[in-house]
Coordinates of C-alpha atoms in Angstrom, one line a residue:
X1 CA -141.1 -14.5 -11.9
X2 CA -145.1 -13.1 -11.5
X3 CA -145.8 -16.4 -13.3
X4 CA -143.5 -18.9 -10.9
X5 CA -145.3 -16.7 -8.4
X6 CA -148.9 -17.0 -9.5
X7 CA -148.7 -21.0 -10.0
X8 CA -147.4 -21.6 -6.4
X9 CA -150.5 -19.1 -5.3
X10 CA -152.8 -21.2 -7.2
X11 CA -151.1 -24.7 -5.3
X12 CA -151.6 -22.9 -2.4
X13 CA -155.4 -22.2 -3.0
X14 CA -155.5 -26.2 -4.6
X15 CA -154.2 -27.5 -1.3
X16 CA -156.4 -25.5 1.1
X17 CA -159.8 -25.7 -0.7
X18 CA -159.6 -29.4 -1.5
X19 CA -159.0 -30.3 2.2
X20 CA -162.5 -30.5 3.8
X21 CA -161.0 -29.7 7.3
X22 CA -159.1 -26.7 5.8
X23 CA -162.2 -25.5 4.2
X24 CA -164.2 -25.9 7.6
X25 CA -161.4 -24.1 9.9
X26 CA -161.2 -21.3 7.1
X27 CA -165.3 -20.5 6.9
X28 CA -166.7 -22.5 10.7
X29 CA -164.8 -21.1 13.0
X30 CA -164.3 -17.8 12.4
X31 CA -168.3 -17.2 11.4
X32 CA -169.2 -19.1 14.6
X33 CA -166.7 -17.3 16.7
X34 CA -168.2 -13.9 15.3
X35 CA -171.4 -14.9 16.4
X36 CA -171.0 -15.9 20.2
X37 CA -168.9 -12.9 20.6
X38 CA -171.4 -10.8 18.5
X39 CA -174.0 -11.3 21.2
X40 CA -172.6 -13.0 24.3
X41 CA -169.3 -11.1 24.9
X42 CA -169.0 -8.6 27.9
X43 CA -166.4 -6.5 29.7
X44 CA -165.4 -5.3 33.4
X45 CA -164.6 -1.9 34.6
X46 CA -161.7 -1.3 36.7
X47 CA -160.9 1.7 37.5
X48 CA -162.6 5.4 36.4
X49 CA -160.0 8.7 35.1
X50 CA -162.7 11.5 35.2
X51 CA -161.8 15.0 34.5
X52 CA -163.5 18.2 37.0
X53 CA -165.1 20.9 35.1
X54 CA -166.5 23.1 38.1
X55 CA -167.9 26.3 37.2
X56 CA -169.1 26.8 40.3
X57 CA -167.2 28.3 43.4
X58 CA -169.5 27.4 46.1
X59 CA -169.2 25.0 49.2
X60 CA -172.1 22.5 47.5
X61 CA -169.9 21.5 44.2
X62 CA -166.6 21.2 46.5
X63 CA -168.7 18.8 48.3
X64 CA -169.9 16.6 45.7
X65 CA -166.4 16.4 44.2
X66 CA -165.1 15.6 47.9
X67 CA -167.3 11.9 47.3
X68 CA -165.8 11.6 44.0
X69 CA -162.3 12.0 45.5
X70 CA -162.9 10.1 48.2
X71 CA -164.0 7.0 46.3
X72 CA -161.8 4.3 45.4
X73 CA -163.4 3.3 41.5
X74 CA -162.6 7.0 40.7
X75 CA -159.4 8.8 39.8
X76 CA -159.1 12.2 38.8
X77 CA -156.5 12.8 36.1
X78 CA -157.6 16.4 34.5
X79 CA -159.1 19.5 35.5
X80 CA -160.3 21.8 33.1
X81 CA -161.0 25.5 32.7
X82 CA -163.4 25.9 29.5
X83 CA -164.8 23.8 27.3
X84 CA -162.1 23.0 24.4
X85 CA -160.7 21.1 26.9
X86 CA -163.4 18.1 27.1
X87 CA -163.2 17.0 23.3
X88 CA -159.6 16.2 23.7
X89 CA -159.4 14.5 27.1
X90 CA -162.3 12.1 25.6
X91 CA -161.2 12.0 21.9
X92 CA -157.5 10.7 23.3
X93 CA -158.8 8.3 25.5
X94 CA -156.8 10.1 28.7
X95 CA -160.6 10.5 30.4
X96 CA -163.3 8.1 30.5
X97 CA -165.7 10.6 31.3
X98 CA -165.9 14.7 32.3
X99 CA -167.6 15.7 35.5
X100 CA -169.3 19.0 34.6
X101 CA -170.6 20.9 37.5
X102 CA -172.9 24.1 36.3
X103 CA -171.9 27.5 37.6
X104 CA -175.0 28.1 39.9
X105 CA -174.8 24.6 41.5
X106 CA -174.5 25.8 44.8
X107 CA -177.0 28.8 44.6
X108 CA -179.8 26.5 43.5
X109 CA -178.9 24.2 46.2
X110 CA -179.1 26.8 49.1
X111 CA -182.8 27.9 47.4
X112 CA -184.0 24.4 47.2
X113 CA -184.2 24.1 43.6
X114 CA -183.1 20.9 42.2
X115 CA -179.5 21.0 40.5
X116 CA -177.5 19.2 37.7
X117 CA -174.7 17.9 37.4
X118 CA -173.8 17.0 33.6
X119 CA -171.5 13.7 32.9
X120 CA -170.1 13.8 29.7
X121 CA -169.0 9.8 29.2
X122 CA -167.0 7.9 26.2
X123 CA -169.4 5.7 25.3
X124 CA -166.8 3.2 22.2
X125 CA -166.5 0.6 25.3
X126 CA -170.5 0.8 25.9
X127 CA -170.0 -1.4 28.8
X128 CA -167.4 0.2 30.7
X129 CA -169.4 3.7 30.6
X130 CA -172.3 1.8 31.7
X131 CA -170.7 0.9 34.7
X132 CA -169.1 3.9 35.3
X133 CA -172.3 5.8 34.6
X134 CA -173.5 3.6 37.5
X135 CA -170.8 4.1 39.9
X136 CA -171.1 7.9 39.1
X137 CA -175.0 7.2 39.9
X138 CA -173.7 5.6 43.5
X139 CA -171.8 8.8 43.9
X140 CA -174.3 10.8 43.7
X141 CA -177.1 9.1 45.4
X142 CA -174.4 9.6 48.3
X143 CA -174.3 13.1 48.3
X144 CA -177.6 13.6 48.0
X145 CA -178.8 11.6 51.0
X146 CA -176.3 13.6 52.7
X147 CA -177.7 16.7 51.5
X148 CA -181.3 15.9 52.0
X149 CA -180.4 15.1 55.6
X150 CA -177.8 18.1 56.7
X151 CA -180.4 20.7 54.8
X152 CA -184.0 19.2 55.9
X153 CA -184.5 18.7 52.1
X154 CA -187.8 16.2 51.3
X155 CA -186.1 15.2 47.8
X156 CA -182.8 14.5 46.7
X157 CA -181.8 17.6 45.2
X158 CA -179.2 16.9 42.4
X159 CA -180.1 15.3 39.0
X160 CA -178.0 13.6 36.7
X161 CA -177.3 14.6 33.0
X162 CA -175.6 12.1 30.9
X163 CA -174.2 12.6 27.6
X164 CA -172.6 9.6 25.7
X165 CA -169.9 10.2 23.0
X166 CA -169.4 8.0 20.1
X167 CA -172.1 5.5 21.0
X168 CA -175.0 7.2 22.1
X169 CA -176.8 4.4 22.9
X170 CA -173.9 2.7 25.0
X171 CA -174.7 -0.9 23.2
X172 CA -171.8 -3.3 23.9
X173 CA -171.8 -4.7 20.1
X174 CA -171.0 -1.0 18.8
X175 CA -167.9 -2.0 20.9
X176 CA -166.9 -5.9 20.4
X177 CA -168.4 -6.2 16.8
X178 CA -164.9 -3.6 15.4
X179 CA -162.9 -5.4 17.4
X180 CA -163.4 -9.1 16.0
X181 CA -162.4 -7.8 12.7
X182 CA -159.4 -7.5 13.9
X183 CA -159.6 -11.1 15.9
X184 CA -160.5 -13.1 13.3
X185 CA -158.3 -11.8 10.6
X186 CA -155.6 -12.1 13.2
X187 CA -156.8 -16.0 13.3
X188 CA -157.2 -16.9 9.7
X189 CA -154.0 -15.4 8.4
X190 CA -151.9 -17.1 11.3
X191 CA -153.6 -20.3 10.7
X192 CA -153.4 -20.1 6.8
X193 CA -149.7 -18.8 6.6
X194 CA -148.5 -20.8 9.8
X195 CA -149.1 -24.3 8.4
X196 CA -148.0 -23.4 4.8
X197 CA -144.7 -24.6 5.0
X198 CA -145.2 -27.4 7.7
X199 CA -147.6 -28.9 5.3
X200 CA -145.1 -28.8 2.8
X201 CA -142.3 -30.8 5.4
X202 CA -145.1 -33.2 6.7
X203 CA -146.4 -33.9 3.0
X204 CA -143.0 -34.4 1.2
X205 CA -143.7 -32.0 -1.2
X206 CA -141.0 -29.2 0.4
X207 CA -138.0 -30.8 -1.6
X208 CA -140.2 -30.7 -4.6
X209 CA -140.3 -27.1 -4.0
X210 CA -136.5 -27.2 -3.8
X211 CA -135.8 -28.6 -7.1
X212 CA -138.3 -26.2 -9.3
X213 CA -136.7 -22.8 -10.6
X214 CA -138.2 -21.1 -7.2
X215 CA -136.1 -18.9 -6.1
X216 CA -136.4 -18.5 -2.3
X217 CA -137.7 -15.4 -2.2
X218 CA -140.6 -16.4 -4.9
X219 CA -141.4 -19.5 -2.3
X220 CA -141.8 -17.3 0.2
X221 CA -144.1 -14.8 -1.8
X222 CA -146.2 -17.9 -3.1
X223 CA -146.6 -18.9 0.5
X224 CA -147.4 -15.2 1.6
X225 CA -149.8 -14.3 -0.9
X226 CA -152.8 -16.5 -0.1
X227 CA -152.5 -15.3 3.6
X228 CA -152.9 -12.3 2.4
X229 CA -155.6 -12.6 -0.1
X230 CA -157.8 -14.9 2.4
X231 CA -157.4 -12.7 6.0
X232 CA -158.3 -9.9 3.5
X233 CA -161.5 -11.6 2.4
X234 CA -161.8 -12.4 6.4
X235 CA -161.6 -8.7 7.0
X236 CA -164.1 -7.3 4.6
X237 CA -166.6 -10.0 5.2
X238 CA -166.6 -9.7 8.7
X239 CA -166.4 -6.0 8.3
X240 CA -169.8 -6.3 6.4
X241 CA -171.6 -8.2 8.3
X242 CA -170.8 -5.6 11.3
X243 CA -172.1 -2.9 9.5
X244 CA -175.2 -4.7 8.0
X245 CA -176.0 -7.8 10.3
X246 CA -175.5 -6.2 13.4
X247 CA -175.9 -2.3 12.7
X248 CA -172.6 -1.3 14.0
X249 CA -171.9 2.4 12.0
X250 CA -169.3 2.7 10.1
X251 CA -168.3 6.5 9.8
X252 CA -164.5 6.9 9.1
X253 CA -162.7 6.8 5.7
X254 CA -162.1 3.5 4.0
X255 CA -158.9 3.7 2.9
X256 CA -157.7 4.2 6.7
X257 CA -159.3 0.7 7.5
X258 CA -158.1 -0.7 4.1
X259 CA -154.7 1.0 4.3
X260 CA -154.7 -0.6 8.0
X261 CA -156.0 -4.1 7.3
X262 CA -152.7 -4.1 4.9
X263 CA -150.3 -3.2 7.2
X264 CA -151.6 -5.7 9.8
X265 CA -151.8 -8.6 7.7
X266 CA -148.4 -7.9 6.1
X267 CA -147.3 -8.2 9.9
X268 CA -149.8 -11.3 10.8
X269 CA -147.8 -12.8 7.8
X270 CA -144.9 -12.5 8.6
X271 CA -145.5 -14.0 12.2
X272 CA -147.1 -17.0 10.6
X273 CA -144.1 -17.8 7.7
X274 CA -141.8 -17.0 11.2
X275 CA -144.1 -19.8 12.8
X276 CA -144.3 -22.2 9.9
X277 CA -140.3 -22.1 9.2
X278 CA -139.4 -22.9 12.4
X279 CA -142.4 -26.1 12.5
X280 CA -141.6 -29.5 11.2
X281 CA -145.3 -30.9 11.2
X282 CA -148.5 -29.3 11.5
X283 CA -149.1 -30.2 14.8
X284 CA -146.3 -28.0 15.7
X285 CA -147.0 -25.2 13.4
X286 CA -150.6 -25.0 14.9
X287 CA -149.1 -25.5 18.6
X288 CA -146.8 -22.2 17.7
X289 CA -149.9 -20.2 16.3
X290 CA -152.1 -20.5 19.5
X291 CA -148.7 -19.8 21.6
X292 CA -148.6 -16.6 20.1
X293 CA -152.4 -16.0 19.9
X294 CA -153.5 -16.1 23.3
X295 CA -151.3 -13.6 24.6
X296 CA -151.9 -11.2 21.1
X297 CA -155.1 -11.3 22.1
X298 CA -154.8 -10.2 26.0
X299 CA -152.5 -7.6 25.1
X300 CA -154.1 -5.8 22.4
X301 CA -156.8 -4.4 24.6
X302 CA -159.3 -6.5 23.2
X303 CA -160.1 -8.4 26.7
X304 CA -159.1 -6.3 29.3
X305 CA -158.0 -2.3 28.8
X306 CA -154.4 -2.0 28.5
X307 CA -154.4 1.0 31.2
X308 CA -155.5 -1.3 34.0
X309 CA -152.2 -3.8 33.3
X310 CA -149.2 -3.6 35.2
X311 CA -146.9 -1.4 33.6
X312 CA -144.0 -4.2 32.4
X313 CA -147.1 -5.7 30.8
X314 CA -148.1 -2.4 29.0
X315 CA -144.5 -1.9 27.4
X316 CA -145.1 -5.6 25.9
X317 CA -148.2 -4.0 24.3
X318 CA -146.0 -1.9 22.3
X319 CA -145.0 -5.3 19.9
X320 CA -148.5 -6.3 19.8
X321 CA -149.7 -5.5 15.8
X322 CA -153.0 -6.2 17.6
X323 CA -153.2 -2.9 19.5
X324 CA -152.4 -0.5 16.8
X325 CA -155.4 -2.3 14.4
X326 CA -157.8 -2.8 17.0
X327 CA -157.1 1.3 17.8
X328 CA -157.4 1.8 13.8
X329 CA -160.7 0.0 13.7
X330 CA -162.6 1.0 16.4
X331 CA -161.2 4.7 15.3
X332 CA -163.0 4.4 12.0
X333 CA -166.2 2.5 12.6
X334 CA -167.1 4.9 15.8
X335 CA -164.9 8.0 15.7
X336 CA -165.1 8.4 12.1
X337 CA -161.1 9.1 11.8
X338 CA -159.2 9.1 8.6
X339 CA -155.6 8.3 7.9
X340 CA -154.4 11.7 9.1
X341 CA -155.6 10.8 12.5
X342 CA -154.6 7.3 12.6
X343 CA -151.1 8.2 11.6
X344 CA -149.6 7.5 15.0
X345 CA -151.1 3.6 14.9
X346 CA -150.0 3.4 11.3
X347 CA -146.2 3.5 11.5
X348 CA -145.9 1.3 14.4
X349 CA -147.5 -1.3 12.8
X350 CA -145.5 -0.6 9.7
X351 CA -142.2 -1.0 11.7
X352 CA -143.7 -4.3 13.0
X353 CA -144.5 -5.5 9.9
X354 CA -141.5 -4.5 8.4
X355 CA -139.7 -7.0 11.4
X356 CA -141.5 -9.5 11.0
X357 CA -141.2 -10.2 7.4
X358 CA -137.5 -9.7 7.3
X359 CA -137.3 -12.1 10.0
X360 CA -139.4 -14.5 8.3
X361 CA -137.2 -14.0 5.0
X362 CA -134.1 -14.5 7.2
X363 CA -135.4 -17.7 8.9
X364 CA -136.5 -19.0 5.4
X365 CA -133.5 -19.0 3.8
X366 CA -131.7 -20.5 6.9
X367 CA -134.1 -23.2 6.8
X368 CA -133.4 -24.1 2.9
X369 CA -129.7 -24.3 3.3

């Protein structure tokens, strides 16, 4: 059986590598695609959660918070009482950033000595806290022309203290570079496993297939194996060139990305053989790969942050294998997180791979008889 297996892995290989334009959509695309979004790819900032940690009980801090409530790019989703509580809020993604208001904010005001307010931001999505860190700038440039006028001051007596978690630097490619791993290995594997059996219809060659000692199950395995093997290749190299092309760090556990990439592609498989059994040519194979790409892509949170779609929209997320890797990714290059922590992506995407192939298997067979 491995060695009926292994031969139709090695015709699959044949076939894709002797084709020139199979070859350039397997290595052109994908490193060109990594390029212009490498450099040239940018987000936009919605809306702000922030989280209040006031340690002052003077008129001057309920003040400034009074502009942050009253502004319509800021909502206010936590307040915390000591500082165990920050970590979390930011670690879970529930807070973009923590407003942290020292506990003689208002004495120093009232003396005329210059104050601070300390902003604790998430800085994976380097150009959404940049923008927020610039609405928050807006905020307080408010308050302290207000100030400066009410209290005769000559200066504007608050200062700003940033601190960036995660990406210290807040550069957009520590953001965008993690999540084209996950793009293009989404891409290649569709395209290599979605056109597998088409080719086979379009070519003739599929009631060849019919009349060797193949079993359908070992058809399906020799079609799902060099999807596999290739979007893995995708992954590492792509992977590699983030860390040492464009200096993205890579601090989590290996085997969380590695365990990860497998359960993704086993589900990016099973979509494509889905795909690919339902096509009669190419043409129609290809048409059902970018059908199902495009919106994979909007709703894994890659474009747009899922928090700022409608909630219908957000419950589709839930299907998308896209969102749990692009979470396990990011997690590992820039949060450092290990499989323990990544445990709550890992089984979704499990479950979804686990559908998918079935499905494929079922639709398979229903297409041989």
């Amino acid at each position: 059986m491995l060695a009926r297996i292994w031969a139709l892995v090695i015709k699959e290989f044949l076939a894709l590598l002797r084709d020139k334009k199979s070859r350039f959509v397997l290595i052109g695309p994908p490193l060109m695609q990594l390029l212009v979004f490498g450099y040239a790819a940018t987000f936009d900032l919605n809306h702000i959660p922030y989280a209040v940690y006031n340690q002052d009980s003077g008129f001057a801090s309920r003040e400034l918070l009074g502009h942050f409530q009253g502004s319509a790019a800021f909502q206010q989703v936590a307040t915390i009482t000591h500082d165990g509580q920050i970590a979390p809020l930011i670690d879970n993604q529930k807070a973009l950033l923590v407003l942290q208001i020292g506990p003689n904010f208002t004495h120093d005001l009232l003396l005329h000595h210059p104050a601070s307010v300390q902003v604790i931001i998430d800085g994976r999505n380097s150009n959404t806290a940049t923008l927020a860190l610039n609405y928050v700038n807006s905020v307080i440039l408010s308050f302290d022309t207000h100030w400066a006028t009410t209290h005769h001051w000559g200066k504007p007596p608050a200062q700003l203290v940033v601190r960036s978690w995660f990406n210290p630097n807040l550069l957009s490619r520590w953001f965008i570079v993690p999540g084209i791993v996950a793009l293009l290995t989404l891409v290649v594997t569709l395209l290599v496993t979605g056109l597998s059996v088409a080719r086979e219809r379009e070519q003739g060659t599929f009631d060849q297939l019919l009349v060797t000692p193949l079993s359908p199950l070992e058809i399906l395995l020799g079609k799902a194996l060099p999807g596999f093997i290739i979007g893995a290749l995708e992954g590492v190299f792509i992977t590699l060139v983030g860390m040492f092309w464009f200096q993205v760090p890579f601090i989590g556990s290996i085997l969380a990305l590695a365990l990860g990439m497998a359960l993704f592609l086993f589900a990016a498989i099973g979509i494509g053989l889905m795909i690919s059994s339902l096509a009669v040519t190419q043409q129609q194979g290809l048409l059902g790969v970018f059908l199902f790409l495009v919106p994979a892509i909007f709703l894994s949170g890659f474009a747009t942050p899922i928090a700022n779609m409608p909630e219908l929209v957000q419950d589709l997320t839930y299907i998308n294998p896209m969102r749990y890797f692009l979470m396990i990714v990011r997690g590992v290059f820039l949060e450092g997180d290990g499989v323990h922590e990544l445990w709550s992506q890992y089984w979704p995407l499990a479950l979804i791979a686990l559908g998918s192939m079935t499905a494929a298997t079922w639709l398979f067979r229903h297409r041989m008889q």
